[in-house]
GROMACS .gro file of C-alpha atoms in nm:
model
  490
    1MET     CA    1  -0.833  -2.336  -2.458
    2THR     CA    2  -0.493  -2.501  -2.499
    3PRO     CA    3  -0.233  -2.356  -2.256
    4ALA     CA    4  -0.210  -2.572  -1.938
    5GLY     CA    5   0.117  -2.757  -1.889
    6ASP     CA    6   0.406  -2.611  -2.087
    7SER     CA    7   0.200  -2.392  -2.322
    8PRO     CA    8   0.216  -2.024  -2.221
    9SER     CA    9  -0.091  -1.809  -2.191
   10ARG     CA   10  -0.153  -1.520  -2.431
   11GLY     CA   11  -0.182  -1.290  -2.131
   12VAL     CA   12  -0.217  -1.260  -1.754
   13LEU     CA   13  -0.475  -1.048  -1.572
   14LEU     CA   14  -0.369  -0.992  -1.210
   15ILE     CA   15  -0.649  -0.851  -0.994
   16THR     CA   16  -0.562  -0.737  -0.643
   17VAL     CA   17  -0.827  -0.614  -0.403
   18ASP     CA   18  -0.731  -0.398  -0.107
   19SER     CA   19  -0.825  -0.527   0.239
   20LEU     CA   20  -0.999  -0.839   0.106
   21ARG     CA   21  -1.002  -1.097   0.384
   22ALA     CA   22  -1.023  -1.470   0.321
   23ASP     CA   23  -1.391  -1.498   0.412
   24ALA     CA   24  -1.499  -1.201   0.198
   25LEU     CA   25  -1.624  -1.417  -0.089
   26GLY     CA   26  -1.985  -1.529  -0.056
   27PRO     CA   27  -2.326  -1.518  -0.224
   28HIS     CA   28  -2.275  -1.144  -0.281
   29THR     CA   29  -1.965  -1.212  -0.497
   30PRO     CA   30  -2.086  -1.461  -0.761
   31THR     CA   31  -1.818  -1.371  -1.018
   32LEU     CA   32  -1.531  -1.422  -0.777
   33ARG     CA   33  -1.682  -1.744  -0.646
   34GLU     CA   34  -1.717  -1.874  -1.001
   35LEU     CA   35  -1.353  -1.782  -1.063
   36ALA     CA   36  -1.260  -1.988  -0.755
   37ARG     CA   37  -1.480  -2.276  -0.870
   38ARG     CA   38  -1.321  -2.303  -1.214
   39GLY     CA   39  -0.961  -2.229  -1.111
   40THR     CA   40  -0.729  -2.329  -0.830
   41ALA     CA   41  -0.832  -2.174  -0.498
   42PHE     CA   42  -0.548  -2.153  -0.247
   43GLU     CA   43  -0.734  -2.169   0.083
   44THR     CA   44  -0.443  -2.064   0.305
   45ALA     CA   45  -0.277  -1.785   0.110
   46VAL     CA   46  -0.075  -1.559   0.339
   47ALA     CA   47   0.010  -1.192   0.278
   48GLY     CA   48   0.354  -1.060   0.361
   49GLY     CA   49   0.216  -0.814   0.614
   50ASN     CA   50  -0.088  -0.650   0.767
   51TRP     CA   51  -0.125  -0.366   0.517
   52THR     CA   52  -0.037  -0.258   0.166
   53PRO     CA   53   0.317  -0.121   0.218
   54PHE     CA   54   0.427  -0.453   0.364
   55SER     CA   55   0.236  -0.687   0.131
   56PHE     CA   56   0.295  -0.544  -0.216
   57PRO     CA   57   0.672  -0.594  -0.237
   58ASP     CA   58   0.574  -0.964  -0.246
   59LEU     CA   59   0.306  -0.916  -0.511
   60LEU     CA   60   0.482  -0.693  -0.765
   61GLY     CA   61   0.842  -0.685  -0.645
   62ALA     CA   62   1.112  -0.948  -0.625
   63ARG     CA   63   1.168  -0.984  -0.253
   64PRO     CA   64   0.981  -0.918   0.074
   65VAL     CA   65   0.951  -0.571   0.222
   66PHE     CA   66   1.267  -0.424   0.379
   67ALA     CA   67   1.487  -0.676   0.198
   68ASP     CA   68   1.726  -0.402   0.090
   69ALA     CA   69   1.590  -0.075   0.226
   70SER     CA   70   1.433   0.068   0.541
   71THR     CA   71   1.140   0.212   0.345
   72PRO     CA   72   0.849   0.020   0.189
   73GLY     CA   73   0.844  -0.046  -0.182
   74PRO     CA   74   0.986  -0.302  -0.423
   75ALA     CA   75   1.349  -0.405  -0.384
   76ALA     CA   76   1.618  -0.278  -0.620
   77ASP     CA   77   1.606  -0.609  -0.809
   78PRO     CA   78   1.389  -0.621  -1.124
   79THR     CA   79   1.019  -0.605  -1.044
   80LEU     CA   80   0.763  -0.837  -1.199
   81ALA     CA   81   0.670  -0.577  -1.461
   82GLU     CA   82   1.035  -0.507  -1.541
   83ALA     CA   83   1.106  -0.877  -1.591
   84LEU     CA   84   0.806  -0.913  -1.821
   85SER     CA   85   0.877  -0.596  -2.016
   86SER     CA   86   1.235  -0.708  -2.077
   87ALA     CA   87   1.093  -1.030  -2.223
   88GLY     CA   88   0.872  -0.838  -2.468
   89VAL     CA   89   0.545  -0.852  -2.275
   90ARG     CA   90   0.307  -0.555  -2.303
   91THR     CA   91   0.251  -0.428  -1.947
   92ALA     CA   92  -0.020  -0.205  -1.801
   93GLY     CA   93  -0.097  -0.126  -1.437
   94VAL     CA   94  -0.399   0.052  -1.288
   95ASN     CA   95  -0.401   0.137  -0.917
   96ALA     CA   96  -0.731   0.283  -0.798
   97GLY     CA   97  -0.572   0.544  -0.575
   98ASN     CA   98  -0.367   0.365  -0.309
   99GLY     CA   99  -0.090   0.611  -0.223
  100PHE     CA  100   0.157   0.335  -0.137
  101LEU     CA  101   0.142   0.191  -0.490
  102THR     CA  102   0.266   0.493  -0.682
  103GLU     CA  103   0.560   0.615  -0.884
  104TYR     CA  104   0.712   0.756  -0.566
  105TYR     CA  105   0.752   0.409  -0.420
  106GLY     CA  106   0.866   0.263  -0.753
  107TYR     CA  107   0.558   0.062  -0.847
  108ASP     CA  108   0.549   0.210  -1.197
  109ARG     CA  109   0.877   0.039  -1.283
  110GLY     CA  110   0.845  -0.179  -1.591
  111PHE     CA  111   0.490  -0.076  -1.686
  112ASP     CA  112   0.440   0.058  -2.038
  113ALA     CA  113   0.124   0.227  -1.910
  114PHE     CA  114   0.066   0.308  -1.544
  115GLU     CA  115  -0.215   0.502  -1.371
  116SER     CA  116  -0.271   0.572  -1.003
  117PHE     CA  117  -0.519   0.865  -1.022
  118LEU     CA  118  -0.307   1.058  -0.772
  119ASP     CA  119  -0.198   1.367  -0.963
  120GLY     CA  120  -0.284   1.576  -0.658
  121ALA     CA  121   0.007   1.421  -0.467
  122ARG     CA  122   0.232   1.705  -0.581
  123THR     CA  123   0.108   1.926  -0.295
  124PRO     CA  124   0.158   1.865   0.081
  125VAL     CA  125  -0.216   1.810   0.127
  126GLY     CA  126  -0.224   1.580  -0.174
  127ARG     CA  127   0.070   1.377  -0.041
  128PHE     CA  128  -0.109   1.336   0.291
  129LEU     CA  129  -0.431   1.221   0.126
  130THR     CA  130  -0.258   0.972  -0.104
  131THR     CA  131  -0.113   0.782   0.192
  132HIS     CA  132  -0.433   0.807   0.399
  133PRO     CA  133  -0.699   0.642   0.180
  134THR     CA  134  -0.960   0.652   0.456
  135VAL     CA  135  -0.927   1.028   0.502
  136ASN     CA  136  -0.916   1.076   0.125
  137GLY     CA  137  -1.232   0.873   0.083
  138TRP     CA  138  -1.416   1.074   0.345
  139VAL     CA  139  -1.305   1.405   0.195
  140GLN     CA  140  -1.446   1.296  -0.140
  141TYR     CA  141  -1.760   1.145   0.010
  142LEU     CA  142  -1.848   1.444   0.226
  143GLY     CA  143  -1.755   1.686  -0.049
  144TRP     CA  144  -1.974   1.509  -0.302
  145PRO     CA  145  -2.293   1.715  -0.240
  146LEU     CA  146  -2.107   2.042  -0.304
  147GLY     CA  147  -1.932   1.899  -0.608
  148ASN     CA  148  -2.257   1.759  -0.741
  149ALA     CA  149  -2.432   2.095  -0.698
  150ALA     CA  150  -2.150   2.275  -0.876
  151ALA     CA  151  -2.160   2.022  -1.160
  152ARG     CA  152  -2.535   2.070  -1.203
  153LEU     CA  153  -2.488   2.446  -1.220
  154ARG     CA  154  -2.242   2.389  -1.504
  155GLY     CA  155  -2.493   2.163  -1.676
  156HIS     CA  156  -2.303   1.841  -1.606
  157GLU     CA  157  -2.411   1.524  -1.431
  158ARG     CA  158  -2.204   1.346  -1.169
  159ARG     CA  159  -2.206   0.985  -1.060
  160HIS     CA  160  -2.275   0.875  -0.706
  161ALA     CA  161  -1.986   0.901  -0.460
  162VAL     CA  162  -1.892   0.544  -0.558
  163ASP     CA  163  -1.602   0.700  -0.746
  164THR     CA  164  -1.427   0.767  -0.417
  165SER     CA  165  -1.271   0.431  -0.512
  166HIS     CA  166  -1.198   0.539  -0.876
  167LEU     CA  167  -1.387   0.226  -0.980
  168HIS     CA  168  -1.529   0.364  -1.305
  169ALA     CA  169  -1.199   0.522  -1.403
  170LEU     CA  170  -1.017   0.195  -1.329
  171GLU     CA  171  -1.263   0.005  -1.548
  172ARG     CA  172  -1.218   0.246  -1.838
  173ARG     CA  173  -0.839   0.204  -1.822
  174ALA     CA  174  -0.879  -0.175  -1.794
  175LEU     CA  175  -1.107  -0.199  -2.098
  176ASP     CA  176  -0.869   0.020  -2.299
  177ALA     CA  177  -0.579  -0.209  -2.203
  178VAL     CA  178  -0.775  -0.519  -2.307
  179ASP     CA  179  -0.862  -0.361  -2.641
  180ALA     CA  180  -0.498  -0.266  -2.698
  181ALA     CA  181  -0.386  -0.620  -2.621
  182ALA     CA  182  -0.646  -0.764  -2.858
  183ALA     CA  183  -0.528  -0.534  -3.138
  184ASP     CA  184  -0.178  -0.688  -3.131
  185ASP     CA  185  -0.200  -1.061  -3.193
  186ASP     CA  186   0.174  -1.117  -3.161
  187GLN     CA  187   0.254  -0.960  -2.825
  188PRO     CA  188   0.171  -1.124  -2.491
  189PHE     CA  189   0.027  -0.895  -2.225
  190PHE     CA  190   0.018  -0.843  -1.850
  191LEU     CA  191  -0.255  -0.628  -1.694
  192TRP     CA  192  -0.261  -0.548  -1.322
  193LEU     CA  193  -0.571  -0.395  -1.159
  194HIS     CA  194  -0.588  -0.286  -0.795
  195TYR     CA  195  -0.933  -0.218  -0.646
  196MET     CA  196  -0.982   0.003  -0.338
  197ASP     CA  197  -1.355  -0.044  -0.269
  198THR     CA  198  -1.315  -0.279   0.029
  199HIS     CA  199  -1.074  -0.038   0.198
  200THR     CA  200  -1.228   0.197   0.455
  201PRO     CA  201  -1.444   0.403   0.445
  202TYR     CA  202  -1.662   0.143   0.258
  203VAL     CA  203  -1.888   0.367   0.051
  204PRO     CA  204  -2.033   0.139  -0.219
  205ALA     CA  205  -2.320   0.249  -0.439
  206PRO     CA  206  -2.656   0.232  -0.254
  207ARG     CA  207  -2.789  -0.046  -0.477
  208HIS     CA  208  -2.514  -0.278  -0.353
  209VAL     CA  209  -2.595  -0.193   0.008
  210ARG     CA  210  -2.963  -0.263  -0.057
  211ALA     CA  211  -2.881  -0.594  -0.222
  212VAL     CA  212  -2.666  -0.713   0.068
  213THR     CA  213  -2.895  -0.590   0.347
  214ASP     CA  214  -3.242  -0.622   0.185
  215GLY     CA  215  -3.276  -0.246   0.219
  216GLU     CA  216  -3.222  -0.238   0.597
  217ILE     CA  217  -2.923  -0.001   0.586
  218GLY     CA  218  -2.946   0.345   0.434
  219SER     CA  219  -2.729   0.653   0.414
  220PHE     CA  220  -2.797   0.755   0.775
  221GLN     CA  221  -2.685   0.419   0.916
  222THR     CA  222  -2.381   0.431   0.687
  223LEU     CA  223  -2.274   0.771   0.816
  224LEU     CA  224  -2.352   0.684   1.178
  225GLY     CA  225  -2.153   0.361   1.166
  226HIS     CA  226  -1.849   0.530   1.015
  227LEU     CA  227  -1.880   0.828   1.250
  228ARG     CA  228  -1.878   0.609   1.559
  229ALA     CA  229  -1.584   0.410   1.430
  230GLY     CA  230  -1.391   0.717   1.317
  231LEU     CA  231  -1.434   0.889   1.653
  232GLY     CA  232  -1.311   0.584   1.841
  233LYS     CA  233  -1.646   0.519   2.007
  234GLU     CA  234  -1.739   0.181   2.145
  235VAL     CA  235  -1.866  -0.028   1.857
  236ASP     CA  236  -2.180  -0.214   1.953
  237GLU     CA  237  -2.315  -0.518   1.768
  238GLY     CA  238  -2.545  -0.305   1.552
  239THR     CA  239  -2.264  -0.076   1.437
  240LEU     CA  240  -2.040  -0.375   1.371
  241ARG     CA  241  -2.311  -0.540   1.158
  242THR     CA  242  -2.349  -0.216   0.963
  243LEU     CA  243  -1.977  -0.188   0.894
  244ARG     CA  244  -1.949  -0.551   0.786
  245ALA     CA  245  -2.256  -0.514   0.563
  246LEU     CA  246  -2.101  -0.209   0.396
  247TYR     CA  247  -1.779  -0.404   0.348
  248ASP     CA  248  -1.971  -0.693   0.188
  249ALA     CA  249  -2.154  -0.444  -0.034
  250ALA     CA  250  -1.819  -0.299  -0.141
  251ALA     CA  251  -1.700  -0.652  -0.227
  252ARG     CA  252  -2.016  -0.695  -0.435
  253GLN     CA  253  -1.931  -0.373  -0.617
  254VAL     CA  254  -1.584  -0.510  -0.700
  255ASP     CA  255  -1.742  -0.837  -0.811
  256GLU     CA  256  -1.962  -0.663  -1.067
  257SER     CA  257  -1.666  -0.465  -1.199
  258VAL     CA  258  -1.455  -0.781  -1.237
  259GLU     CA  259  -1.747  -0.939  -1.424
  260ARG     CA  260  -1.743  -0.650  -1.672
  261VAL     CA  261  -1.365  -0.672  -1.720
  262LEU     CA  262  -1.384  -1.048  -1.778
  263GLY     CA  263  -1.670  -0.986  -2.019
  264GLU     CA  264  -1.449  -0.749  -2.217
  265LEU     CA  265  -1.178  -1.016  -2.228
  266SER     CA  266  -1.433  -1.258  -2.370
  267ALA     CA  267  -1.564  -1.005  -2.623
  268ALA     CA  268  -1.207  -0.943  -2.738
  269GLY     CA  269  -1.150  -1.317  -2.784
  270LEU     CA  270  -0.887  -1.329  -2.508
  271ARG     CA  271  -1.062  -1.491  -2.212
  272ASP     CA  272  -0.974  -1.850  -2.302
  273GLU     CA  273  -0.610  -1.754  -2.355
  274THR     CA  274  -0.568  -1.550  -2.038
  275THR     CA  275  -0.455  -1.661  -1.694
  276VAL     CA  276  -0.661  -1.473  -1.436
  277ILE     CA  277  -0.516  -1.434  -1.087
  278LEU     CA  278  -0.708  -1.277  -0.800
  279ALA     CA  279  -0.567  -1.196  -0.456
  280GLY     CA  280  -0.638  -0.975  -0.158
  281ASP     CA  281  -0.331  -0.773  -0.064
  282HIS     CA  282  -0.411  -0.817   0.307
  283GLY     CA  283  -0.718  -0.872   0.520
  284GLU     CA  284  -0.942  -0.657   0.737
  285GLU     CA  285  -1.043  -0.680   1.101
  286PHE     CA  286  -1.394  -0.641   1.241
  287LEU     CA  287  -1.317  -0.663   1.614
  288ASP     CA  288  -1.191  -1.021   1.566
  289HIS     CA  289  -0.910  -0.926   1.806
  290GLY     CA  290  -1.038  -0.593   1.937
  291HIS     CA  291  -0.992  -0.347   1.651
  292LEU     CA  292  -1.119  -0.241   1.311
  293ALA     CA  293  -0.933  -0.209   0.977
  294HIS     CA  294  -0.572  -0.332   0.965
  295TYR     CA  295  -0.358  -0.227   1.258
  296PRO     CA  296  -0.017  -0.393   1.313
  297LYS     CA  297  -0.121  -0.743   1.414
  298LEU     CA  298  -0.072  -1.074   1.233
  299TYR     CA  299  -0.382  -1.281   1.301
  300ASP     CA  300  -0.559  -1.466   1.021
  301GLU     CA  301  -0.819  -1.197   0.956
  302LEU     CA  302  -0.535  -0.960   0.859
  303VAL     CA  303  -0.295  -1.180   0.662
  304ARG     CA  304  -0.500  -1.469   0.520
  305VAL     CA  305  -0.652  -1.365   0.188
  306PRO     CA  306  -0.833  -1.507  -0.116
  307PHE     CA  307  -0.591  -1.627  -0.383
  308ILE     CA  308  -0.717  -1.781  -0.706
  309VAL     CA  309  -0.531  -1.886  -1.021
  310ASP     CA  310  -0.752  -1.961  -1.321
  311HIS     CA  311  -0.517  -2.091  -1.591
  312PRO     CA  312  -0.653  -2.193  -1.933
  313GLY     CA  313  -0.697  -2.567  -1.964
  314ALA     CA  314  -0.610  -2.639  -1.600
  315PRO     CA  315  -0.855  -2.842  -1.388
  316ALA     CA  316  -1.046  -2.689  -1.100
  317ARG     CA  317  -0.911  -2.772  -0.756
  318ARG     CA  318  -0.863  -2.647  -0.402
  319GLU     CA  319  -0.529  -2.638  -0.224
  320SER     CA  320  -0.516  -2.613   0.156
  321ALA     CA  321  -0.138  -2.592   0.204
  322PRO     CA  322  -0.019  -2.244   0.311
  323VAL     CA  323   0.141  -2.043   0.031
  324PRO     CA  324   0.288  -1.690   0.036
  325LEU     CA  325   0.183  -1.412  -0.198
  326ARG     CA  326   0.547  -1.379  -0.299
  327ASP     CA  327   0.472  -1.679  -0.522
  328VAL     CA  328   0.265  -1.451  -0.748
  329PRO     CA  329   0.552  -1.300  -0.956
  330PRO     CA  330   0.713  -1.633  -1.053
  331THR     CA  331   0.368  -1.780  -1.121
  332VAL     CA  332   0.288  -1.493  -1.359
  333CYS     CA  333   0.621  -1.539  -1.536
  334ASP     CA  334   0.562  -1.912  -1.564
  335ALA     CA  335   0.213  -1.862  -1.709
  336LEU     CA  336   0.358  -1.637  -1.980
  337GLY     CA  337   0.655  -1.861  -2.054
  338VAL     CA  338   0.901  -1.604  -1.919
  339GLU     CA  339   1.196  -1.714  -1.708
  340ALA     CA  340   1.163  -1.561  -1.361
  341PRO     CA  341   1.470  -1.367  -1.243
  342ALA     CA  342   1.685  -1.549  -0.991
  343ALA     CA  343   1.622  -1.269  -0.741
  344PHE     CA  344   1.253  -1.358  -0.709
  345ALA     CA  345   1.202  -1.493  -0.358
  346GLY     CA  346   0.892  -1.697  -0.440
  347GLU     CA  347   0.831  -2.011  -0.642
  348SER     CA  348   0.589  -2.071  -0.926
  349LEU     CA  349   0.260  -2.233  -0.831
  350LEU     CA  350   0.178  -2.328  -1.190
  351PRO     CA  351   0.279  -2.693  -1.131
  352THR     CA  352   0.020  -2.702  -0.851
  353VAL     CA  353  -0.240  -2.544  -1.081
  354THR     CA  354  -0.178  -2.762  -1.387
  355GLU     CA  355  -0.053  -3.089  -1.239
  356ALA     CA  356  -0.175  -3.087  -0.876
  357THR     CA  357   0.186  -3.090  -0.757
  358PRO     CA  358   0.169  -3.013  -0.382
  359PRO     CA  359   0.342  -2.685  -0.298
  360GLU     CA  360   0.641  -2.778  -0.084
  361ARG     CA  361   0.682  -2.475   0.140
  362GLY     CA  362   0.814  -2.433   0.489
  363PRO     CA  363   0.626  -2.215   0.737
  364VAL     CA  364   0.493  -1.903   0.561
  365THR     CA  365   0.585  -1.576   0.729
  366SER     CA  366   0.440  -1.224   0.762
  367ILE     CA  367   0.573  -0.910   0.927
  368ALA     CA  368   0.442  -0.589   1.083
  369LEU     CA  369   0.583  -0.289   1.268
  370ARG     CA  370   0.423  -0.159   1.587
  371GLY     CA  371   0.468   0.165   1.775
  372GLU     CA  372   0.414   0.211   2.147
  373SER     CA  373   0.070   0.053   2.119
  374VAL     CA  374  -0.137  -0.125   1.856
  375THR     CA  375  -0.319   0.198   1.769
  376SER     CA  376  -0.020   0.435   1.776
  377GLN     CA  377  -0.044   0.696   1.501
  378PRO     CA  378   0.099   0.727   1.250
  379ILE     CA  379   0.129   0.353   1.196
  380PRO     CA  380   0.500   0.270   1.153
  381ARG     CA  381   0.590   0.217   0.791
  382ARG     CA  382   0.972   0.233   0.797
  383LEU     CA  383   1.227   0.036   0.990
  384GLY     CA  384   1.316   0.233   1.299
  385ASP     CA  385   0.967   0.383   1.332
  386GLY     CA  386   0.854   0.081   1.532
  387THR     CA  387   0.943  -0.266   1.652
  388PRO     CA  388   0.892  -0.572   1.428
  389LEU     CA  389   0.652  -0.854   1.503
  390VAL     CA  390   0.658  -1.168   1.294
  391SER     CA  391   0.434  -1.468   1.231
  392ALA     CA  392   0.484  -1.810   1.073
  393ARG     CA  393   0.210  -2.048   0.955
  394THR     CA  394   0.182  -2.414   0.866
  395ARG     CA  395  -0.128  -2.626   0.810
  396GLU     CA  396  -0.146  -2.702   1.181
  397TRP     CA  397   0.005  -2.404   1.364
  398THR     CA  398   0.020  -2.025   1.379
  399TYR     CA  399   0.326  -1.880   1.553
  400ILE     CA  400   0.325  -1.509   1.643
  401ARG     CA  401   0.623  -1.338   1.806
  402GLU     CA  402   0.520  -1.004   1.954
  403PRO     CA  403   0.749  -0.697   1.963
  404ASP     CA  404   0.844  -0.768   2.325
  405GLY     CA  405   0.951  -1.123   2.233
  406GLU     CA  406   0.643  -1.299   2.369
  407VAL     CA  407   0.553  -1.598   2.153
  408ARG     CA  408   0.197  -1.720   2.104
  409VAL     CA  409   0.118  -2.043   1.921
  410PHE     CA  410  -0.230  -2.138   1.804
  411ASP     CA  411  -0.364  -2.475   1.695
  412ARG     CA  412  -0.519  -2.383   1.360
  413LYS     CA  413  -0.752  -2.684   1.346
  414ARG     CA  414  -0.881  -2.664   1.702
  415ASP     CA  415  -0.879  -2.284   1.722
  416PRO     CA  416  -0.920  -2.136   1.370
  417GLY     CA  417  -1.001  -1.794   1.518
  418GLU     CA  418  -0.659  -1.784   1.691
  419ARG     CA  419  -0.803  -1.683   2.028
  420ASP     CA  420  -0.662  -1.942   2.268
  421PRO     CA  421  -0.283  -1.985   2.254
  422VAL     CA  422  -0.153  -2.327   2.349
  423ASP     CA  423   0.133  -2.408   2.584
  424HIS     CA  424   0.452  -2.442   2.386
  425ASP     CA  425   0.511  -2.793   2.517
  426ARG     CA  426   0.191  -2.903   2.336
  427VAL     CA  427   0.356  -2.823   2.002
  428PRO     CA  428   0.576  -3.104   1.863
  429ALA     CA  429   0.939  -3.004   1.914
  430ASP     CA  430   1.031  -3.027   1.545
  431ALA     CA  431   0.726  -2.821   1.443
  432PHE     CA  432   0.806  -2.552   1.699
  433ARG     CA  433   1.167  -2.546   1.586
  434ASP     CA  434   1.062  -2.499   1.221
  435LEU     CA  435   0.825  -2.215   1.313
  436GLU     CA  436   1.087  -2.043   1.525
  437ARG     CA  437   1.353  -2.078   1.256
  438ALA     CA  438   1.121  -1.936   0.990
  439ALA     CA  439   1.046  -1.635   1.212
  440ASP     CA  440   1.418  -1.581   1.275
  441ASP     CA  441   1.494  -1.609   0.903
  442ARG     CA  442   1.226  -1.351   0.816
  443LEU     CA  443   1.364  -1.103   1.069
  444ALA     CA  444   1.713  -1.165   0.934
  445LEU     CA  445   1.593  -1.047   0.592
  446LEU     CA  446   1.529  -0.698   0.726
  447SER     CA  447   1.785  -0.459   0.586
  448ASP     CA  448   2.052  -0.392   0.855
  449ALA     CA  449   1.829  -0.601   1.085
  450GLY     CA  450   2.086  -0.594   1.358
  451ASP     CA  451   2.044  -0.217   1.390
  452VAL     CA  452   1.665  -0.211   1.427
  453GLY     CA  453   1.576   0.024   1.709
  454THR     CA  454   1.936   0.131   1.781
  455GLY     CA  455   1.904   0.496   1.685
  456ASP     CA  456   2.106   0.471   1.361
  457ASP     CA  457   2.000   0.647   1.044
  458THR     CA  458   1.855   0.405   0.787
  459GLY     CA  459   1.943   0.597   0.477
  460GLY     CA  460   1.585   0.594   0.350
  461HIS     CA  461   1.364   0.892   0.271
  462ASP     CA  462   1.015   0.998   0.365
  463GLY     CA  463   0.745   1.150   0.147
  464GLU     CA  464   0.902   1.494   0.184
  465GLY     CA  465   1.243   1.376   0.061
  466ARG     CA  466   1.392   1.385   0.412
  467ARG     CA  467   1.598   1.106   0.558
  468PRO     CA  468   1.409   0.929   0.839
  469THR     CA  469   1.569   0.917   1.180
  470ARG     CA  470   1.586   0.577   1.350
  471THR     CA  471   1.457   0.595   1.703
  472THR     CA  472   1.437   0.340   1.981
  473ARG     CA  473   1.088   0.210   2.050
  474CYS     CA  474   0.980   0.007   2.352
  475PRO     CA  475   0.621  -0.099   2.280
  476THR     CA  476   0.397  -0.148   2.578
  477ARG     CA  477   0.183  -0.461   2.574
  478SER     CA  478  -0.096  -0.297   2.769
  479ASP     CA  479  -0.358  -0.176   2.528
  480ALA     CA  480  -0.630   0.003   2.716
  481ASP     CA  481  -0.821   0.082   2.399
  482SER     CA  482  -0.821  -0.275   2.268
  483THR     CA  483  -1.200  -0.282   2.248
  484ARG     CA  484  -1.225   0.064   2.100
  485SER     CA  485  -1.220   0.129   1.731
  486ALA     CA  486  -1.028   0.340   1.488
  487THR     CA  487  -0.909   0.289   1.136
  488ALA     CA  488  -0.571   0.204   0.990
  489ASP     CA  489  -0.484   0.323   0.639
  490GLY     CA  490  -0.305   0.131   0.366
   0.00000   0.00000   0.00000
């Protein structure tokens, strides 16, 4: 185990987990906790937005979402995979079915091998299901009995509905990629895996549910909990406990899969030469601020995520300073000894990992788009479909500017749940000024930011190939259904 310092790793395994909030790791995720124990755990890692379309341009692209276009997806600058491929790195990407991380949005760029398991997206129904993972999961889950019966009639056996998350297929592709990397001693490799299990509708294998709940939750409670949530019914404490238990069981399912992938790395003789990075792409809400899933809000439960860098030869440590996920691409490049393109907006965290160099960052920002209310459907995903809200975080403060311009500031140490905003005059003037400037700077990055909400055409395209029309939105702050539930895809 020699890398650390200036010695590049043989490879990098980047694991992203959809909807994995910062507090998702626990006794039910022993593999991920061990990864955090032996690597560098960034305790205040901040996603670029509240859901996948807004967070992944940071993780695999060069610049934040909407940096050069009104539609989500990586910027026109070279992506992480393109930069690595140009430097001779073998690249493979496996996305377990998130419709926002597909060829259509440009996430296959630079990958020698890329799989998203979304061949059905060629039809209108398929395109709808690819960008609505919750609906897609339910279609598969509820259709499983019929599919299972048909398979039995043909003399085949089917797995449990766990494969609504494509977990087994993802693992097979991952193990194949590891074996291919091991067969070529001379070429460095980059493997990206994206898990969907902790995204709604949370349908882990029953054994994981039993393990997390000591057998107290069965299929009936699972269906009832999701039915109440899906129909927008009031979510009582029992239903909320069920949903969170299913979420934890889904995290346990991911944990076991990661253990198997890491085991394959070890069996191939690559584990001690591989930098392993794990991150949630955004968080998940369980009525922390009145909703479920990941609607357009920017509280900690939605944008603070696990972020771990386990670099060969580097000491274990914890880092509490806020860092953005846009630091992932330059960190990957640094670990492989590849010069990061100048267009990359982030900075490498490898000096923090190997030498305990404190990450010198200003306030870390996130962005979301909101329609007329928090739960407006469809959730805005393009500039002009809604009004931006922005947040900025430091060790001490969370600053959130709502779509109507209202600013809320939270004392992170006194109020970690971000429930009781403080008067602005209680925030040191220089700290408030830095937060406000960071929020302004993030909004200024939006492509043609000055035209947001003016009615101009953005020049982007939707999933049907049509150009989206920019419309004026005036979000109302009243939210009569703030204690009711529904789910947000992505």
